[in-house]
Coordinates of C-alpha atoms in Angstrom, one line a residue:
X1 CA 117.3 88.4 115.8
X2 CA 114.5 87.2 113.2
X3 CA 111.3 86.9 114.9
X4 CA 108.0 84.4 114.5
X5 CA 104.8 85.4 115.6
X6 CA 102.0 83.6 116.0
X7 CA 98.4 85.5 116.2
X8 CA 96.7 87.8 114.9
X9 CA 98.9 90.1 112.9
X10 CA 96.9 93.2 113.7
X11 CA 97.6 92.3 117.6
X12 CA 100.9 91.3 116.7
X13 CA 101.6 94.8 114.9
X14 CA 100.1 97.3 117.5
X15 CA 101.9 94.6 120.5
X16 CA 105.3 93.9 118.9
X17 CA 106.3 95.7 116.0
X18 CA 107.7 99.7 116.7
X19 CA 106.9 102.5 114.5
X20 CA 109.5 102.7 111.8
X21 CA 111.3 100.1 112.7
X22 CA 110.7 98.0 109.0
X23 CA 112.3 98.4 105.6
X24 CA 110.6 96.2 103.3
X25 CA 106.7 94.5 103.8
X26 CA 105.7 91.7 101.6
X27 CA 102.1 90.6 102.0
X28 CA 100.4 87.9 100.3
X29 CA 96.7 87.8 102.2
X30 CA 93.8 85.8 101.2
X31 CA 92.1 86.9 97.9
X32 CA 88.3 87.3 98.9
X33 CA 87.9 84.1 96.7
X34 CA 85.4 82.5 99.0
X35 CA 87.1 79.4 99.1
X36 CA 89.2 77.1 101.4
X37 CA 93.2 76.2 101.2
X38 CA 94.0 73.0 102.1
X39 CA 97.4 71.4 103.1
X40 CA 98.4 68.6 102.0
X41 CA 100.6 66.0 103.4
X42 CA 102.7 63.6 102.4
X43 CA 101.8 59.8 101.9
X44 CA 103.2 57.1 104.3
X45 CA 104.2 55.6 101.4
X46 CA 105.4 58.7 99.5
X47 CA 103.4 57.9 96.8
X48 CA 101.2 61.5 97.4
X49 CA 98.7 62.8 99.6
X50 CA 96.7 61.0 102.0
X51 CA 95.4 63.7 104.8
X52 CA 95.1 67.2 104.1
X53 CA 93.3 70.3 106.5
X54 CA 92.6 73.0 105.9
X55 CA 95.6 75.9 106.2
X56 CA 93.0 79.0 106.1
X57 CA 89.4 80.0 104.9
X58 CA 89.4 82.8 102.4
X59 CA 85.6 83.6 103.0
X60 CA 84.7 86.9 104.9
X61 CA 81.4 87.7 106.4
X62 CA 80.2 90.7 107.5
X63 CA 80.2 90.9 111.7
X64 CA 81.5 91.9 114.4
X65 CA 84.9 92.1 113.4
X66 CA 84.0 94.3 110.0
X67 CA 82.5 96.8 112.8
X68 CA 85.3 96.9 114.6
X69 CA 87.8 97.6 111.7
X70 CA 85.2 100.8 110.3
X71 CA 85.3 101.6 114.3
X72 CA 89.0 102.1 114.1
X73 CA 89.3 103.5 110.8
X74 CA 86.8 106.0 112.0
X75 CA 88.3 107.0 114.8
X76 CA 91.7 107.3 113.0
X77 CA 93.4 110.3 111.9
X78 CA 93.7 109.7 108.4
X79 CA 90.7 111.7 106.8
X80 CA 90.7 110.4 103.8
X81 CA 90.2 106.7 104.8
X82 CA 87.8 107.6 106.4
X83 CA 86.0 108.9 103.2
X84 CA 87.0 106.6 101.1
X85 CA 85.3 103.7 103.7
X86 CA 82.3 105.4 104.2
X87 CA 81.9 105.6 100.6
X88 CA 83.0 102.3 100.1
X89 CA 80.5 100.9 102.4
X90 CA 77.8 102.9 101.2
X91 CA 78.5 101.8 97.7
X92 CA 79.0 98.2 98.5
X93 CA 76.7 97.4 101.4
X94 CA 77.9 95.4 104.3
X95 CA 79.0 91.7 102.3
X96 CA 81.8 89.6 102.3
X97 CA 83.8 92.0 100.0
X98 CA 83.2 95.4 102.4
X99 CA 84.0 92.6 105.1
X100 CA 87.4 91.8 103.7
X101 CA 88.6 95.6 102.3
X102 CA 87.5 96.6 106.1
X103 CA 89.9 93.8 107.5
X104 CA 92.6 95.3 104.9
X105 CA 92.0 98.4 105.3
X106 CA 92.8 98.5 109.4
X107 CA 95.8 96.7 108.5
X108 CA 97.6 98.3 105.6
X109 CA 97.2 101.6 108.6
X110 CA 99.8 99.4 110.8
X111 CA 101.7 98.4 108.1
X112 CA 102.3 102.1 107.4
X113 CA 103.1 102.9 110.7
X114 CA 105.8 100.2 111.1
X115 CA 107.9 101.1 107.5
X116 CA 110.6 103.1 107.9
X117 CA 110.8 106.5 105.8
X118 CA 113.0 104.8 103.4
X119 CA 110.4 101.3 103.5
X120 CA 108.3 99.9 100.3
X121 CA 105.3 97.6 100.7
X122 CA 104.3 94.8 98.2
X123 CA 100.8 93.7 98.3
X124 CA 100.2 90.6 96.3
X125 CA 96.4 90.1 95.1
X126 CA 94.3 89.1 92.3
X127 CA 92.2 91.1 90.0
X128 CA 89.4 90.6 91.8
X129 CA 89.6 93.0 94.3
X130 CA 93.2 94.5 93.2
X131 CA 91.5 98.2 91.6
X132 CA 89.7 98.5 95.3
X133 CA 92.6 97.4 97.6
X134 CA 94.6 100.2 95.0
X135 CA 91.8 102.8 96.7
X136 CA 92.9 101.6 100.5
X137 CA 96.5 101.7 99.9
X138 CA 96.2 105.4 97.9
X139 CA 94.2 106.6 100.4
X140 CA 96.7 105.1 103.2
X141 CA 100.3 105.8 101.7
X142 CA 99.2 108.4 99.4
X143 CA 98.6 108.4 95.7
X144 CA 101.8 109.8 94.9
X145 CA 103.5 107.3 96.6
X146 CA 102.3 104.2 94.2
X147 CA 105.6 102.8 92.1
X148 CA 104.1 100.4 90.4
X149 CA 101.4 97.9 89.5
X150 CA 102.8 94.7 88.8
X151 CA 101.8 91.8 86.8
X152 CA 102.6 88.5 87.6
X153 CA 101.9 85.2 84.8
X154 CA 101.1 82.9 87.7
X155 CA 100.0 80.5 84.9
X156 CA 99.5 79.6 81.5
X157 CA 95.5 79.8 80.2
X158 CA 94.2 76.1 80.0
X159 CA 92.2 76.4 76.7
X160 CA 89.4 78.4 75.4
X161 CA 86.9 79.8 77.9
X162 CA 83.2 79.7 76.7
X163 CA 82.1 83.2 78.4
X164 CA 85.7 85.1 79.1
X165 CA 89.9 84.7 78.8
X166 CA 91.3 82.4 81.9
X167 CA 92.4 84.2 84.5
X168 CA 96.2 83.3 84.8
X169 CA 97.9 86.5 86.5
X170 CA 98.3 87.9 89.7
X171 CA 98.9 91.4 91.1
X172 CA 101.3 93.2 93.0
X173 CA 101.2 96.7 94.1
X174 CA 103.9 98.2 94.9
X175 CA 103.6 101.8 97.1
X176 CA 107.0 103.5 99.2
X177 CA 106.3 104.9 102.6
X178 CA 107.9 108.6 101.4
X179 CA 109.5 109.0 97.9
X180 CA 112.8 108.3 99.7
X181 CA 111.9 104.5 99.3
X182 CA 114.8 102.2 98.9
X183 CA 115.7 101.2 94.9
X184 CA 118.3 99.6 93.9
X185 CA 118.8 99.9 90.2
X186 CA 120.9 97.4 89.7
X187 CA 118.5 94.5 91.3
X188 CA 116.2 95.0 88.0
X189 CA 118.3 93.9 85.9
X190 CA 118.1 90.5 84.5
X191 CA 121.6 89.0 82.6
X192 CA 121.1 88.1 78.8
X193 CA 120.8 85.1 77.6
X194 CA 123.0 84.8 74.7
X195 CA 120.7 81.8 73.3
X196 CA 117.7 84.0 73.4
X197 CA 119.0 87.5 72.9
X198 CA 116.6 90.7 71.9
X199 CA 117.0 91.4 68.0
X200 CA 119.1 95.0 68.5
X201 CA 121.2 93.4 70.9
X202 CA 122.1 90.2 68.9
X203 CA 123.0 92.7 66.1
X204 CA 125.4 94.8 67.9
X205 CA 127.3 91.6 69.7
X206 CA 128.0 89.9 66.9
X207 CA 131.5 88.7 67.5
X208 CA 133.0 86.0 69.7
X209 CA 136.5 86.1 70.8
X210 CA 138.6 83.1 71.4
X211 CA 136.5 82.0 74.6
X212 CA 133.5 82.0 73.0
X213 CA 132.3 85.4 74.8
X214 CA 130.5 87.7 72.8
X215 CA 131.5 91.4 72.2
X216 CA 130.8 94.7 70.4
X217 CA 132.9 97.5 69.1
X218 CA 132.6 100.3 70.5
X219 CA 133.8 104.0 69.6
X220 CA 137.1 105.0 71.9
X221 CA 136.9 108.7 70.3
X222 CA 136.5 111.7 72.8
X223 CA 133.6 113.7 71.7
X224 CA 135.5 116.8 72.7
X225 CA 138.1 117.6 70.0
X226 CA 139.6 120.4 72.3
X227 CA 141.6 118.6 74.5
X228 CA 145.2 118.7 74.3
X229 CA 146.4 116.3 76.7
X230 CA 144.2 113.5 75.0
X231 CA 145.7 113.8 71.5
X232 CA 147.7 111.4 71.0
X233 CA 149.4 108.7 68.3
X234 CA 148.3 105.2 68.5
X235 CA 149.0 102.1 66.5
X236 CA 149.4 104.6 63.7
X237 CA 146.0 106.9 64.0
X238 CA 146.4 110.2 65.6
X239 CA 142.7 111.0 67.7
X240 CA 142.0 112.5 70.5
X241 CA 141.1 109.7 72.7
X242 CA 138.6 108.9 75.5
X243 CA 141.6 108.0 77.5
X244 CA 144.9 108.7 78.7
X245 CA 147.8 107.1 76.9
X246 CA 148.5 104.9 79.7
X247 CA 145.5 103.6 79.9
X248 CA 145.0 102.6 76.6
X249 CA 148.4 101.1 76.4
X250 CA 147.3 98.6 79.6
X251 CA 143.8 98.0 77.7
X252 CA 145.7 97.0 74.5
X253 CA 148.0 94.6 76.6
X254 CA 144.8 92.9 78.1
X255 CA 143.5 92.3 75.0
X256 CA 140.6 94.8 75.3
X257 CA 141.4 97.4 72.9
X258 CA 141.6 96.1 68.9
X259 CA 142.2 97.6 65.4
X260 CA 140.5 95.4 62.8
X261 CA 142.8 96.2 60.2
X262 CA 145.9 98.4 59.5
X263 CA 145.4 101.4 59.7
X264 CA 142.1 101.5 60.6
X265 CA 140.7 103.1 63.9
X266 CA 141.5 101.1 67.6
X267 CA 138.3 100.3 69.4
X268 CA 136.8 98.7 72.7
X269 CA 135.4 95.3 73.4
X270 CA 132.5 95.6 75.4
X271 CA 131.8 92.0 76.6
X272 CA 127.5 90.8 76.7
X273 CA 128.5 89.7 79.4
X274 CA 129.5 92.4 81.4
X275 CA 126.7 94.6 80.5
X276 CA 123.3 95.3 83.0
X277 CA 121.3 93.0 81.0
X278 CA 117.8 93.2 80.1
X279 CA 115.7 96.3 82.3
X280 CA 112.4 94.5 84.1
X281 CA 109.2 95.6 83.2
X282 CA 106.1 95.6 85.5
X283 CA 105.1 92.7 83.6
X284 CA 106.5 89.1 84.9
X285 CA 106.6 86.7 82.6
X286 CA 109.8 85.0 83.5
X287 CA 109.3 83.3 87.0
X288 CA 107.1 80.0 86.9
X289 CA 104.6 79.2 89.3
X290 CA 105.7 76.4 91.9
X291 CA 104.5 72.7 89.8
X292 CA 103.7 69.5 91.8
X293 CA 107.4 68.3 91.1
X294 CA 109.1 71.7 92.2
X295 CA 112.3 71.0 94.5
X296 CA 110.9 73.8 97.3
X297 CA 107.2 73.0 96.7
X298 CA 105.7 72.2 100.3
X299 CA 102.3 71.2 99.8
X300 CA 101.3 74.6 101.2
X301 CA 98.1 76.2 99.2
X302 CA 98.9 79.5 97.5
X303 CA 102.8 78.8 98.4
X304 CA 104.9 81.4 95.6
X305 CA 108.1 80.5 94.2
X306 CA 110.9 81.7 96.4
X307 CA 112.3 83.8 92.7
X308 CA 109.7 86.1 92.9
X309 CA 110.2 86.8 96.4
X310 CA 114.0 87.5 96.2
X311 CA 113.4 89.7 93.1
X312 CA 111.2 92.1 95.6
X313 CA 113.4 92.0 98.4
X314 CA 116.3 92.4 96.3
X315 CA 114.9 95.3 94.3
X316 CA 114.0 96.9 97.6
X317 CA 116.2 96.4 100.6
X318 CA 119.4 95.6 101.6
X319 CA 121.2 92.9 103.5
X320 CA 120.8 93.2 107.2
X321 CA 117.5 95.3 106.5
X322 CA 114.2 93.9 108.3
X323 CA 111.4 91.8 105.9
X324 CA 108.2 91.8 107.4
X325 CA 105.2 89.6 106.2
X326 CA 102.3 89.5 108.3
X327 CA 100.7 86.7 106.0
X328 CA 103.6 84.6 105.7
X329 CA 101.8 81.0 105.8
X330 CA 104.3 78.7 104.7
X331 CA 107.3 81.0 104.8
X332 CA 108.2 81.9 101.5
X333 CA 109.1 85.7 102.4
X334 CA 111.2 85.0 105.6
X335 CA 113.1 82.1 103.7
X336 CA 113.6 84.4 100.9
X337 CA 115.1 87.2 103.5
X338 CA 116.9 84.5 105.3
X339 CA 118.8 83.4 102.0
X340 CA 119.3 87.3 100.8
X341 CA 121.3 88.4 104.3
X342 CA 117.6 90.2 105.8
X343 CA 116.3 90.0 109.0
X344 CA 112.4 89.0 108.8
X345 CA 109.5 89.3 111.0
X346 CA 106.8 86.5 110.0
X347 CA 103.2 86.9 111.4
X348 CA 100.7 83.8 111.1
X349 CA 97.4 83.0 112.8
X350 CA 97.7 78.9 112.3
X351 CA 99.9 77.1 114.1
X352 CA 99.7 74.7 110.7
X353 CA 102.3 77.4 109.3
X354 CA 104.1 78.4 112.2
X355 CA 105.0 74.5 112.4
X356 CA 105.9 74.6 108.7
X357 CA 108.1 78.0 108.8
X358 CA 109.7 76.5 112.0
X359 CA 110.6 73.0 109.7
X360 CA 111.5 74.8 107.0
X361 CA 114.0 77.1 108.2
X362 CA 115.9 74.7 110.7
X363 CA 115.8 72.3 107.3
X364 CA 117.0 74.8 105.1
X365 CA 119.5 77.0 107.1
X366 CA 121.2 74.6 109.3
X367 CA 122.2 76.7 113.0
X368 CA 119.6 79.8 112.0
X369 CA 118.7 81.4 115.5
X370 CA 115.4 82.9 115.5
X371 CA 112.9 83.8 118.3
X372 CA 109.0 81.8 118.2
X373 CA 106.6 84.6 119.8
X374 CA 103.1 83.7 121.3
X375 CA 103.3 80.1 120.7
X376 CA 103.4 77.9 124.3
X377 CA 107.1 78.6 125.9
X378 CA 105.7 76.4 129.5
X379 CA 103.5 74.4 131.0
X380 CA 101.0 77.2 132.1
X381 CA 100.5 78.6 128.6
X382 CA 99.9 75.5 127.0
X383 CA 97.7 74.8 129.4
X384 CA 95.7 78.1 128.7
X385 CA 95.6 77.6 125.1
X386 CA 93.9 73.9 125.6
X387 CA 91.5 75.6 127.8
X388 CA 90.9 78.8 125.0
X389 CA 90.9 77.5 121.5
X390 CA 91.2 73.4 121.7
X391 CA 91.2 72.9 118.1
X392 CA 94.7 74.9 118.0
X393 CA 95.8 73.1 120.9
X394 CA 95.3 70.0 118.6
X395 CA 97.3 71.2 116.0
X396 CA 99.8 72.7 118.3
X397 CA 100.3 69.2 120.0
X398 CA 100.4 67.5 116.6
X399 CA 103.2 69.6 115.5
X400 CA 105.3 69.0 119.2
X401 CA 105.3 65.1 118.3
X402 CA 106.7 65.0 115.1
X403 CA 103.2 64.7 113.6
X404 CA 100.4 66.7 112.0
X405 CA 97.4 67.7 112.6
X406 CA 93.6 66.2 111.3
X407 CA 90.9 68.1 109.4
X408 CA 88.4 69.0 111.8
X409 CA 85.3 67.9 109.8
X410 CA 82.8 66.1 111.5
X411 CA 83.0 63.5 114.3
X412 CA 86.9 62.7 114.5
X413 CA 86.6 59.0 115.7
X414 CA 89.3 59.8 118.0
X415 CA 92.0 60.8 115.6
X416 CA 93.4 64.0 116.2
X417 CA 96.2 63.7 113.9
X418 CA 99.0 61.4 112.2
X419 CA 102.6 60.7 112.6
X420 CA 105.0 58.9 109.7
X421 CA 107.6 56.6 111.3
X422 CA 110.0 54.8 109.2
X423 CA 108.7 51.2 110.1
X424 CA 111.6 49.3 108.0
X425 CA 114.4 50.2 105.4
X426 CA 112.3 51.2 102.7
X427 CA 108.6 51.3 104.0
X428 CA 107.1 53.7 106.0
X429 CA 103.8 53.6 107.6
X430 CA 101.4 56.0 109.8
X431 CA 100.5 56.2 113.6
X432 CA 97.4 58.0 115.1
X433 CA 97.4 60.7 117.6
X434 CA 94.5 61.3 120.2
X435 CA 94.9 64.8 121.8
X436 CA 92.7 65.3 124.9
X437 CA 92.6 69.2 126.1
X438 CA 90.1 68.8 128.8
X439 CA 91.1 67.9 132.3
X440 CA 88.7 64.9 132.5
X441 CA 90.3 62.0 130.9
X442 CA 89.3 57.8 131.7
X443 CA 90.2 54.6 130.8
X444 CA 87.4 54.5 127.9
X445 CA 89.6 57.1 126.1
X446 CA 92.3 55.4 125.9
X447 CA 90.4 52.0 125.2
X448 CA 88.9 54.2 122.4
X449 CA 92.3 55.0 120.8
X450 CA 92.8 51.3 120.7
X451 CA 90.1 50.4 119.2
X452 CA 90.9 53.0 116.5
X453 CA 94.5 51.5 115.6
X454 CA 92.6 48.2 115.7
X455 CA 90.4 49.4 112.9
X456 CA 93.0 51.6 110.9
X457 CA 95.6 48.9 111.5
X458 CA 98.0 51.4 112.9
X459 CA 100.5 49.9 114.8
X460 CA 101.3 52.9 117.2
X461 CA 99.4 55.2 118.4
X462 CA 100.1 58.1 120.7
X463 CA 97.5 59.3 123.6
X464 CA 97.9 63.1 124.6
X465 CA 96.8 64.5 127.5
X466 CA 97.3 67.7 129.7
X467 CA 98.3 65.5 133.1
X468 CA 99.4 62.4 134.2
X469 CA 97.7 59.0 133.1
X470 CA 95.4 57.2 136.2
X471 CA 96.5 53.6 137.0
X472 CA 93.3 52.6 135.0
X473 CA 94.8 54.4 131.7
X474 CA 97.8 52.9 132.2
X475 CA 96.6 49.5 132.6
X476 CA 94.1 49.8 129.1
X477 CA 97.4 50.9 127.4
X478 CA 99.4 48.0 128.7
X479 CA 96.7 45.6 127.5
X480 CA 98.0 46.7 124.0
X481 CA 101.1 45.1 122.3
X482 CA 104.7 45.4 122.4
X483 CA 106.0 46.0 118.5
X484 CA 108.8 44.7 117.5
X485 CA 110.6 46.2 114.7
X486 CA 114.0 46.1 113.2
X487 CA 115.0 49.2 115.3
X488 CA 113.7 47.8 118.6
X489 CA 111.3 47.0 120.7
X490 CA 108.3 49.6 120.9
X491 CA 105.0 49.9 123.0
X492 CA 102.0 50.0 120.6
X493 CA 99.8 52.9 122.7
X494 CA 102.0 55.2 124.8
X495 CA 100.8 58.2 126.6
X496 CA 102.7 61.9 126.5
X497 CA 102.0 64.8 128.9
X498 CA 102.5 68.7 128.8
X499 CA 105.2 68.2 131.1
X500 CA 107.1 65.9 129.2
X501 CA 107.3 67.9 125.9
X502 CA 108.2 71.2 127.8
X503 CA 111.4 68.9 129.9
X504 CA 112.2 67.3 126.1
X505 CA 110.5 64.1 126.6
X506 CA 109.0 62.2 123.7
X507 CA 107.4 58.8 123.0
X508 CA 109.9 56.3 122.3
X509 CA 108.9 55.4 118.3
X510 CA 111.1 54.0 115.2
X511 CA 112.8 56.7 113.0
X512 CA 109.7 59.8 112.7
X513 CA 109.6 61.0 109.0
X514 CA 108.5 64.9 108.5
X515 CA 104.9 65.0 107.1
X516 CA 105.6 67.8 105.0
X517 CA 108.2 68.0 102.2
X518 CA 111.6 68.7 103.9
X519 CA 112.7 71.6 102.6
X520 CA 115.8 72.2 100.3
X521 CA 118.9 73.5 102.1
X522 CA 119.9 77.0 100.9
X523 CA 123.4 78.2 100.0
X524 CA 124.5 81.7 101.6
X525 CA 126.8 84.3 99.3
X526 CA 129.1 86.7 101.1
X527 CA 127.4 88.9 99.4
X528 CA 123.8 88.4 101.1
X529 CA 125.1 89.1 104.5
X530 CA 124.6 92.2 106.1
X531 CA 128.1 94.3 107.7
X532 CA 126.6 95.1 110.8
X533 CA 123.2 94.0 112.4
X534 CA 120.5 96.2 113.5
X535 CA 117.4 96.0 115.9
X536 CA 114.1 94.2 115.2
X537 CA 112.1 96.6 117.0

């Protein structure tokens, strides 16, 4: 069974995932860009964005963490890592860029552990720290396992640049685990287009047959005169032949064997069609970047079009093999797998994407089964995550209610997130959500959350808490009004509990709308699915 994780995906990989027990790694990490990645959501009235928080930082510092990761490397096996770090960090001092090739570094050794001998990896990266994260990875897979170095037109350049040329490409690197690494030869091959055809090739298919298909001629001579049993008369020229009599015979009758003129030498139709196509290069050029409009577009920051994901796993894996992405944000990899007959593993540290993967795959593959890891499964381990990292707990909540999360800038006002809810046939509108994580809860809370929908004019509002509501709580939320709407009768401010989301229970609200672009269902081929399953781990 595919597997979700969320965590941190160098816990996740020493905890979860066995040595060789991978076939293909695609990983898209942050770019050392010193910036943030919001996501955005949807609009109440679908119009755009209206909230947005932010998915991950891509800043690095230099701390504790960095130490740690040299610590490892260190005390490591792999000599030259080890060199190559040390020089690395003597070269570079310790700042944010030492800070992030340190956190790649003790990751891309896990990720070689886990492939399998016959396993590829894909890192995906930018040019600004692609020629050092090429050191790492030669240093961790081994020079002479590097395939490729891929580039990627992620967009087109937007006019002149005063100092330099845009920057519109990305870059993959593509390394095997042993130089038995998986390739299939036909997966790099794109089908012509016969509106845009190369120059030789529009040359040599220059006819159309009744169809409209277009074909070549092609020699049916045997280049080896000697050969007795392939001499033979027909339509009147005596050759020896490529083929057997009675093959040529059944060729003829199908229509696929032609002489252009009496007397004149049979040949082949070789249909455009039918050929490979056109070889891929390491340079990309033909898969867009997602655009505002795009039908699989989620409003996830860096999210890659699902194309460019199938072309790697297609080009190296096979159905029922296991993707892993321990990056995977809004799930572009495992959806990609999913589609193309893989098992995945997804790691994420946000439960912001682990929401979104869980949405998108339910949306997209209607009866998928696959296995959540780390995320609360009962009442004591959501319990424990309020009590370790609240803010998660927030988002984790947020996500349980049909709802999403708030940017946690500043004071919050009481708003810990939103919730769309169709509130007629064509209008939607947007509730508030208060999460509390703390055991000590009052009456002023609640009033507070009131006073809130008061101000926002939201017309429901949802009140979160770890345990039960006092008789005081209660009462404040009673003193708020019953909404009446064409799909019932509605309680403006209603409380929900740990308890009640782990035994199914939620808030009694008009229609809930998904806050995030629902995503587009797939359609499976035979020819994705695997013949016989195989183990995760």
């Amino acid at each position: 069974m595919s597997k979700l994780y969320y965590g941190d995906n160098l816990d996740v990989l020493r905890t979860h995932v066995a040595d060789a027990s991978v076939d293909l790694i695609y990983l898209d990490p942050p770019f050392n860009s010193n910036a943030g990645y919001n996501v955005l959501f949807k609009a109440a009235n679908g119009a755009g964005a209206d909230a947005s928080i932010q998915a991950f930082g891509d800043t690095w510092t230099w701390g504790e963490a960095s130490n740690n990761a040299m610590l490892d490397i260190a005390g490591g096996t792999n000599r030259q890592l080890q060199v190559m770090m040390e020089a690395m960090h003597a070269a570079i001092g310790e700042n944010p860029l030492m800070a992030y090739l340190a956190m790649m570094a003790v990751r891309l050794v896990e990720l070689h552990r886990v492939l399998k001998p016959t396993g590829s990896l894909y890192l995906h990266c930018d040019p600004t720290a692609s020629h050092y994260l090429k050191l790492v990875l030669d240093a961790v897979f081994g020079a002479e396992n590097f395939r490729n170095e891929i580039v990627w037109l992620r967009s087109t350049g937007k006019g002149l640049m005063s100092r330099r040329l845009p920057n519109n490409h990305d870059v993959v690197l593509n390394y095997g685990r042993t130089d038995q690494a998986r390739w299939n030869v036909e997966a790099v091959f794109q089908a012509y287009d016969p509106s845009n055809l190369p120059g030789k090739t529009r040359a040599k298919y220059s006819h159309r047959d009744a169809d409209g298909r277009l074909y070549r001629l092609d020699n049916l001579i045997n280049p080896n005169r000697d050969r007795p049993n392939l001499t033979y008369e027909f339509l009147g020229v005596t050759r020896v032949w490529r083929w057997t009599r009675d093959r040529m015979e059944k060729a003829y009758g199908a229509g696929l064997v032609v002489q252009t003129r009496p007397g004149g030498v049979p040949q082949l139709k070789r249909f455009l069609d039918e050929q490979r196509g056109v070889a891929l290069s390491d340079v990309w050029t033909d898969i867009p970047p997602l655009n505002s409009q795009a039908q699989e577009r989620l409003g996830y920051p860096t999210q890659k079009p699902r194309a460019l994901l199938e072309r790697i796993i297609s080009a190296s894996s096979n159905p029922g093999d296991v993707v892993l992405d321990p990056f995977c944000g809004c799930g572009t990899a495992v959806d990609a797998a999913q589609k193309l007959g893989r098992q995945w593993i997804g790691i994420d540290v946000t439960h912001i994407a682990i929401g979104m993967i869980e949405n998108r795959m339910r949306e997209g593959y209607p009866g998928i089964q696959f296995e959540t890891i780390g995320v609360p499964k009962d009442l004591a381990s959501a319990e424990r995550l309020a009590e370790e990292d609240p803010h998660q707990f927030q988002q984790w909540v947020s996500w349980q209610v049909g709802g999403f999360p708030r940017e946690k800038k500043g004071g919050d006002k009481g708003v810990d997130g939103w919730f769309n809810y169709l509130a007629a046939k064509n209008r939607i509108e947007t509730g508030v959500i208060s999460v509390k994580a703390g055991d000590h809860v009052n009456p002023n809370m609640v009033r507070d959350l009131g006073r809130v929908m008061e101000r926002d004019r939201h017309r429901f509002g949802l009140f979160v808490m770890k345990g039960a509501p006092t008789k005081g709580m209660r009462d404040e939320a009673a003193s708020q009004p019953v909404i009446e709407t064409e799909f019932g009768r509605f309680p403006a401010l209603q409380f929900v509990t740990l308890q009640e989301l782990f035994e199914g229970r939620r808030p009694k609200l008009p229609p809930l709308i998904s806050p995030v672009k629902a995503a587009s269902r797939v359609e499976m081929r035979a020819s994705h699915q695997a013949g016989a399953q195989g183990s995760l781990l």
